[in-house]
Amino acid sequence: LIAKSKIIAVFLGPLGVGILGLYQSAQLLIKQVTSLGLSQSAVRDVAEIYGKGNQNQINRIVAIIKKLVWYTGIIGLMVALLLSPLLSRFTFGNYDYTIPFAFLSITLLLDQLSAGQLVILQGFRRLKDMAKASAYGATLGLLVSIPFYYYWGINGIVPTLILHSLATLFVTTIYARKVKIDRQTVTQKEMLYEGQSMLKLGIAMTISGVMTALVSYVVRWYIRVEGGLEEVGLYQAGFAIINVYVGMIFTAIGKDYYPRLSAVNQDDDKCREIVCKHGEIATLIMAPMLMVCLLIMPFLILLLYSNQFLPANNFIAWACLGMMFKLVSWLISFIFVAKAESKLFVINEVSSCMYSLLLDILGYYWGGLTGLGVSFALGFFVYFVQVYVIAHRRYSFNFSSDFTKVFSIELLFVTLILLIVTFVNNMVVLAVFFAILGFLYSLYGL
């Protein structure tokens, strides 16, 4: 991913990165509507049935999932194809991108089929195979992207995205076939009846996903209108650094955390224990990464992108603080999913999307990219308070004293370093000192 981002930055520049970001946000919006949240809701069912050890039930649920992803993937393809003129008009302000959007519709089917394979791996806790599939898929995607970006530039974005989806499906299929499952035939009626629990939760997660994707789409659209495509590229690059590179902690822990939480979803005490233990580990690993980002962000931007992307520095710095609150709120919010609290989950996520969008628009209006970074941090702080209050009242949830101590200390270090590098440039030595203390504390804690 790092190498791919660097190649895109060098060959396409901020303008190309902006166009890529708009393509992806538009496709993500359609994907969230048509995928029915199966990539997450189905994991819960697979993990719960796998934990019981009933092979016949396991075979049955896998057959249902495979059939569901084909149906939803085809629906996604058709919707994206039919809406391609509108996507071009609303995304870019003209119809020049209708054909590219039409070609990209195939990625909706390919990505949904890949998601089905990953559900099997995650539900069966085949974490090593998941890691290999992700690594090899990303590598294959990188190899196919280089010649297209080199020779075609911006015109190579669409074929590269399609080939990347093909590469991901190819690799995930290979690893999913290692799971020993007896093939079963499932009719359409059986699929709908037996898969209704995951569909019910999936629809709830779809509403949440649609709102999140819509916020992402509208924010990028607003930046394009007010600041231009290059400004979108800067935001896209900053967003990628903070959510992909630092956010890999979420991905790594989530692959084990969600199935583990789902397996004990009826026991509030065990849920609390899992949340706090995973929270401690995640905080001790992520906080030092954020400290490094804050100290050497200009260098990282040059390494990952180019000097054209340096204006994104302040956005990323404030977003680092937001990632601390995102981590703790993310851990709590998964309790709602593990317990299949569909209505609660929807209300929680939709409300957060509404105030996040308002904060982002106000932040960019008043402070440009820096304002977006501040709104990112503020939005996740509010979200953290929200999910904690809900979990406390509904499940008597409280953080353990160990987690509270670890999180508070690491948050203090991150905040102090942020304030120093942002407002007091001549005291970088003090920021380094706090970073060293933070590193030593994390090392001791781990």
XYZ file of C-alpha atoms in Angstrom:
446
model
C 0.000 0.000 0.000
C 2.845 2.371 0.819
C 4.606 1.648 -2.478
C 1.331 1.968 -4.384
C 0.539 5.337 -2.806
C 4.010 6.572 -3.676
C 3.630 5.480 -7.301
C 0.233 7.173 -7.572
C 1.585 10.376 -6.031
C 4.577 10.516 -8.372
C 2.758 9.584 -11.589
C -0.584 11.304 -10.942
C 0.102 14.186 -8.530
C -2.576 15.788 -6.293
C -4.972 16.143 -9.245
C -4.855 12.419 -10.040
C -5.115 11.466 -6.371
C -8.173 13.715 -6.120
C -9.834 12.032 -9.101
C -9.010 8.604 -7.666
C -10.497 9.605 -4.326
C -13.725 10.767 -5.948
C -14.020 7.544 -7.953
C -13.536 5.465 -4.819
C -15.929 7.453 -2.627
C -18.683 7.266 -5.269
C -18.197 3.511 -5.727
C -18.102 3.010 -1.966
C -21.460 4.731 -1.642
C -23.064 2.305 -4.127
C -21.288 -0.636 -2.520
C -22.602 0.212 0.929
C -26.168 0.375 -0.402
C -26.106 -2.911 -2.325
C -23.784 -5.152 -0.261
C -26.264 -5.343 2.644
C -23.399 -5.234 5.141
C -22.657 -8.937 4.632
C -18.895 -8.495 4.992
C -19.500 -7.747 8.686
C -22.854 -9.248 9.661
C -22.022 -12.665 8.187
C -18.812 -12.893 10.240
C -20.898 -12.881 13.410
C -23.024 -15.847 12.259
C -20.044 -17.841 10.994
C -18.034 -17.240 14.185
C -20.978 -18.172 16.425
C -21.774 -21.389 14.522
C -18.096 -22.310 14.183
C -17.744 -21.957 17.949
C -20.474 -24.597 18.424
C -18.601 -27.074 16.204
C -21.630 -28.337 14.236
C -20.146 -29.180 10.834
C -23.513 -29.450 9.099
C -24.536 -25.984 10.267
C -21.154 -24.643 9.203
C -21.544 -26.084 5.707
C -25.035 -24.619 5.516
C -24.125 -21.082 6.571
C -21.180 -20.962 4.154
C -23.418 -22.074 1.258
C -25.908 -19.341 2.132
C -23.190 -16.671 2.301
C -21.735 -17.666 -1.057
C -25.151 -17.404 -2.678
C -25.915 -14.070 -1.010
C -22.699 -12.401 -2.167
C -23.409 -13.379 -5.765
C -26.899 -11.854 -5.645
C -25.804 -8.662 -3.889
C -22.729 -8.322 -6.087
C -24.783 -8.519 -9.291
C -27.246 -5.989 -7.894
C -24.351 -3.663 -7.093
C -22.987 -3.997 -10.618
C -26.365 -3.198 -12.193
C -27.061 -0.214 -9.930
C -23.610 1.291 -10.538
C -23.969 0.758 -14.289
C -27.380 2.415 -14.450
C -26.325 5.335 -12.268
C -22.998 5.993 -14.010
C -24.249 9.183 -15.782
C -25.572 10.584 -12.505
C -22.396 9.625 -10.641
C -20.348 11.507 -13.225
C -22.611 14.554 -13.084
C -22.766 14.875 -9.312
C -19.170 13.832 -8.625
C -17.332 15.871 -11.256
C -19.961 18.371 -12.394
C -20.219 16.968 -15.948
C -20.905 13.747 -17.895
C -17.326 13.205 -19.073
C -16.747 10.399 -16.571
C -19.853 8.332 -17.402
C -17.948 5.608 -19.293
C -15.247 5.240 -16.599
C -17.962 4.867 -13.950
C -19.716 2.283 -16.152
C -16.537 0.208 -16.390
C -15.965 0.514 -12.643
C -19.337 -1.124 -11.975
C -17.670 -4.532 -12.420
C -15.632 -3.876 -9.271
C -18.845 -3.979 -7.216
C -19.333 -7.648 -8.116
C -15.680 -8.588 -7.800
C -15.267 -6.898 -4.404
C -18.431 -8.485 -3.023
C -17.248 -11.956 -4.040
C -13.899 -11.242 -2.366
C -15.735 -10.101 0.756
C -17.548 -13.440 0.867
C -14.252 -15.319 0.816
C -12.826 -13.124 3.582
C -15.933 -13.692 5.727
C -15.193 -17.421 5.665
C -11.563 -16.898 6.639
C -12.381 -14.457 9.425
C -15.286 -16.465 10.811
C -13.078 -19.563 10.979
C -10.332 -17.475 12.640
C -7.903 -18.243 9.794
C -6.042 -15.036 10.580
C -2.747 -16.161 9.088
C -4.426 -16.951 5.773
C -6.235 -13.612 5.880
C -2.938 -11.814 6.374
C -1.357 -13.689 3.467
C -4.331 -13.016 1.226
C -4.179 -9.297 2.003
C -0.419 -9.095 1.505
C -0.322 -11.063 -1.742
C -3.426 -9.302 -3.060
C -1.887 -5.882 -2.387
C 1.400 -6.953 -4.002
C -0.326 -8.269 -7.104
C -2.403 -5.102 -7.282
C 0.760 -3.016 -7.098
C 2.443 -4.927 -9.909
C -0.492 -4.479 -12.281
C -0.836 -0.779 -11.448
C 2.727 0.344 -12.271
C 2.594 0.066 -16.085
C -0.884 1.622 -16.293
C 0.017 4.657 -14.196
C 3.380 5.026 -15.912
C 2.116 4.964 -19.494
C -1.438 6.252 -19.160
C -1.305 8.505 -16.100
C -4.792 9.564 -14.974
C -6.365 7.472 -17.764
C -4.884 4.377 -16.112
C -6.909 4.781 -12.908
C -10.003 2.851 -14.038
C -8.264 -0.229 -15.516
C -5.994 -0.358 -12.482
C -8.942 -0.381 -10.065
C -10.589 -3.191 -12.053
C -7.425 -5.283 -12.191
C -6.825 -4.713 -8.489
C -10.299 -6.102 -7.707
C -9.581 -9.112 -9.933
C -6.255 -9.722 -8.203
C -7.886 -9.548 -4.762
C -10.611 -12.013 -5.764
C -8.040 -14.401 -7.226
C -5.923 -14.461 -4.062
C -8.800 -14.629 -1.547
C -10.388 -17.498 -3.472
C -7.179 -19.522 -3.254
C -6.995 -19.181 0.531
C -10.734 -19.629 1.159
C -10.611 -22.980 -0.639
C -8.223 -24.241 2.045
C -11.106 -24.260 4.513
C -12.632 -27.744 4.498
C -16.326 -27.316 3.798
C -18.710 -29.751 2.166
C -20.593 -28.203 -0.730
C -24.350 -27.850 -0.218
C -27.112 -26.702 -2.540
C -29.308 -23.871 -1.282
C -32.436 -22.600 -3.006
C -33.293 -18.916 -3.199
C -36.139 -19.396 -0.701
C -33.845 -21.196 1.742
C -31.219 -18.512 1.302
C -33.661 -15.777 2.303
C -35.203 -17.725 5.180
C -32.041 -19.124 6.770
C -30.008 -16.003 6.103
C -32.538 -13.591 7.570
C -30.604 -13.042 10.816
C -27.458 -11.887 9.023
C -29.558 -9.925 6.521
C -31.383 -8.136 9.338
C -28.133 -7.105 10.996
C -26.585 -6.518 7.580
C -29.307 -4.069 6.594
C -28.676 -2.166 9.820
C -24.976 -2.080 9.012
C -25.848 -1.055 5.451
C -27.669 2.004 6.734
C -24.624 2.868 8.817
C -22.257 2.178 5.934
C -24.333 4.230 3.518
C -24.331 7.182 5.888
C -20.575 6.906 6.402
C -19.945 6.628 2.659
C -22.341 9.502 2.005
C -20.487 11.710 4.477
C -17.187 10.789 2.794
C -18.644 11.532 -0.637
C -20.223 14.856 0.376
C -17.067 16.055 2.144
C -14.940 15.337 -0.922
C -17.577 16.939 -3.171
C -17.628 20.035 -0.957
C -13.835 20.284 -1.014
C -13.876 19.997 -4.831
C -16.439 22.769 -5.130
C -14.719 25.103 -2.666
C -11.068 24.237 -3.179
C -10.719 22.219 -6.414
C -9.577 18.723 -7.348
C -6.025 19.227 -6.080
C -7.371 20.099 -2.636
C -9.341 16.847 -2.740
C -6.074 15.073 -3.543
C -4.381 16.590 -0.487
C -7.270 15.533 1.728
C -7.265 12.054 0.176
C -3.547 11.651 0.833
C -3.837 12.822 4.422
C -6.856 10.622 4.997
C -4.973 7.623 3.595
C -1.962 8.174 5.851
C -4.035 8.411 9.008
C -6.657 5.771 8.194
C -4.680 3.210 6.197
C -1.207 3.264 7.720
C -2.120 4.072 11.312
C -5.539 2.461 10.895
C -3.922 -0.903 10.153
C -4.004 -1.379 13.936
C -7.801 -1.419 13.683
C -7.668 -3.924 10.851
C -5.206 -6.216 12.614
C -7.068 -6.297 15.920
C -10.540 -6.307 14.366
C -9.924 -9.570 12.533
C -9.662 -11.385 15.860
C -11.600 -8.986 18.094
C -14.974 -9.097 16.331
C -15.290 -12.931 16.085
C -14.070 -13.287 19.681
C -16.596 -10.716 20.912
C -19.393 -12.352 18.900
C -18.669 -15.732 20.465
C -19.414 -14.382 23.996
C -22.018 -11.768 23.054
C -24.502 -13.004 25.701
C -22.095 -12.420 28.605
C -21.642 -8.711 29.446
C -18.724 -9.343 31.803
C -16.769 -11.306 29.205
C -17.531 -8.644 26.578
C -16.152 -5.987 28.921
C -13.026 -8.056 29.565
C -12.365 -8.535 25.839
C -12.929 -4.841 25.081
C -10.516 -3.697 27.788
C -7.795 -6.245 27.015
C -7.835 -5.516 23.291
C -8.006 -1.814 24.096
C -4.848 -1.946 26.205
C -2.849 -3.735 23.519
C -4.152 -1.505 20.727
C -3.417 1.693 22.673
C 0.113 0.614 23.594
C 0.857 -0.183 19.941
C -0.933 2.711 18.246
C 0.108 5.608 20.487
C 3.839 5.338 19.639
C 2.922 5.222 15.946
C 0.973 8.449 16.346
C 3.897 10.052 18.190
C 6.219 9.170 15.314
C 3.719 10.575 12.818
C 3.544 13.856 14.720
C 7.323 14.214 14.957
C 8.303 13.343 11.399
C 5.105 13.931 9.408
C 6.698 16.189 6.715
C 9.301 13.484 6.085
C 6.613 10.775 5.938
C 4.633 12.803 3.417
C 7.735 13.145 1.241
C 8.433 9.425 1.638
C 4.897 8.240 0.941
C 3.875 10.914 -1.568
C 5.839 14.012 -2.681
C 6.466 17.636 -1.696
C 3.243 18.596 -3.487
C 1.332 16.983 -0.622
C 3.028 18.845 2.263
C 0.009 21.172 2.807
C -1.817 18.134 4.263
C 0.542 18.141 7.264
C -1.662 20.014 9.747
C -4.741 17.979 8.824
C -2.875 14.746 9.608
C -1.473 16.142 12.877
C -4.909 16.915 14.326
C -6.312 13.671 12.933
C -3.675 11.804 14.994
C -5.411 13.022 18.131
C -8.747 11.939 16.681
C -7.422 8.425 16.144
C -7.043 7.964 19.898
C -10.745 8.655 20.403
C -11.629 6.637 17.314
C -9.877 3.602 18.786
C -11.711 3.579 22.090
C -15.115 4.376 20.563
C -14.576 1.743 17.862
C -13.929 -0.909 20.507
C -17.167 -0.098 22.329
C -19.340 0.195 19.221
C -18.541 -3.398 18.235
C -20.487 -4.556 21.285
C -23.689 -3.386 19.602
C -22.827 -5.389 16.490
C -21.781 -8.516 18.401
C -25.078 -8.455 20.285
C -27.014 -7.894 17.023
C -28.606 -4.729 18.433
C -29.656 -3.588 14.958
C -31.883 -0.665 15.901
C -29.454 0.699 18.483
C -26.564 0.349 16.067
C -28.385 2.281 13.333
C -29.431 5.121 15.635
C -25.922 5.396 17.035
C -24.157 5.435 13.667
C -26.614 7.657 11.796
C -26.553 10.312 14.505
C -22.743 10.314 14.536
C -22.630 10.678 10.755
C -24.919 13.695 10.905
C -22.840 15.701 13.347
C -19.577 14.524 11.752
C -20.687 15.898 8.383
C -21.676 19.216 9.962
C -18.361 19.456 11.798
C -16.371 18.616 8.644
C -18.122 21.236 6.521
C -17.748 23.895 9.220
C -14.150 22.861 9.808
C -13.192 23.177 6.141
C -15.156 26.430 5.750
C -13.365 28.087 8.657
C -9.958 26.426 8.606
C -9.374 24.569 5.326
C -7.538 21.271 5.685
C -6.387 22.142 9.206
C -10.023 22.735 10.147
C -10.887 19.284 8.792
C -8.253 17.778 11.067
C -9.729 19.550 14.086
C -13.256 18.448 13.116
C -12.002 14.856 12.761
C -10.646 14.913 16.333
C -13.695 16.671 17.770
C -16.130 14.371 15.959
C -14.570 11.212 17.372
C -14.388 12.695 20.862
C -18.147 13.337 20.757
C -18.685 9.841 19.313
C -16.632 8.299 22.115
C -18.761 10.015 24.777
C -21.905 8.895 22.958
C -21.080 5.172 22.670
C -19.708 5.008 26.210
C -22.876 6.483 27.714
C -25.053 4.076 25.676
C -22.988 1.000 26.616
C -22.838 2.043 30.268
C -26.597 2.461 30.569
C -27.552 -0.588 28.507
C -24.930 -3.139 29.582
C -23.445 -1.525 32.736
C -20.218 -1.214 30.791
C -17.182 0.366 32.446
C -13.532 0.466 31.518
C -11.107 -1.447 33.693
C -8.711 0.580 35.813
C -5.773 -0.819 33.807
C -7.193 0.343 30.491
C -8.171 3.742 31.894
C -4.619 4.309 33.148
C -2.967 3.175 29.912
C -5.264 5.189 27.666
C -5.068 8.366 29.780
C -1.273 8.367 29.893
C -0.872 7.669 26.171
C -3.502 10.310 25.306
C -1.581 12.845 27.386
C 1.675 12.118 25.531
C 0.006 12.363 22.105
C -1.755 15.617 23.035
C 1.402 17.265 24.402
C 3.414 16.360 21.297
C 0.620 17.612 19.019
C 0.477 20.983 20.784
C 4.243 21.398 20.685
C 4.766 20.536 16.998
C 1.723 22.586 15.987
C 2.172 25.758 18.021
C 5.747 25.798 19.425
C 8.135 24.794 16.632
C 11.244 25.872 18.540
C 10.623 23.276 21.265
C 10.855 20.142 19.154
C 13.401 18.723 21.607
C 10.699 18.731 24.286
C 8.351 16.870 21.920
C 11.063 14.269 21.322
C 11.489 13.917 25.083
C 7.774 13.231 25.569
C 7.851 10.772 22.661
C 10.710 8.841 24.271
C 8.779 8.671 27.541
C 5.731 7.460 25.619
C 7.770 4.800 23.850
C 9.280 3.547 27.104
C 5.867 3.431 28.756
C 4.412 1.475 25.812
C 7.338 -0.918 25.796
C 6.949 -1.522 29.523
C 3.190 -1.977 29.166
C 3.554 -4.476 26.332
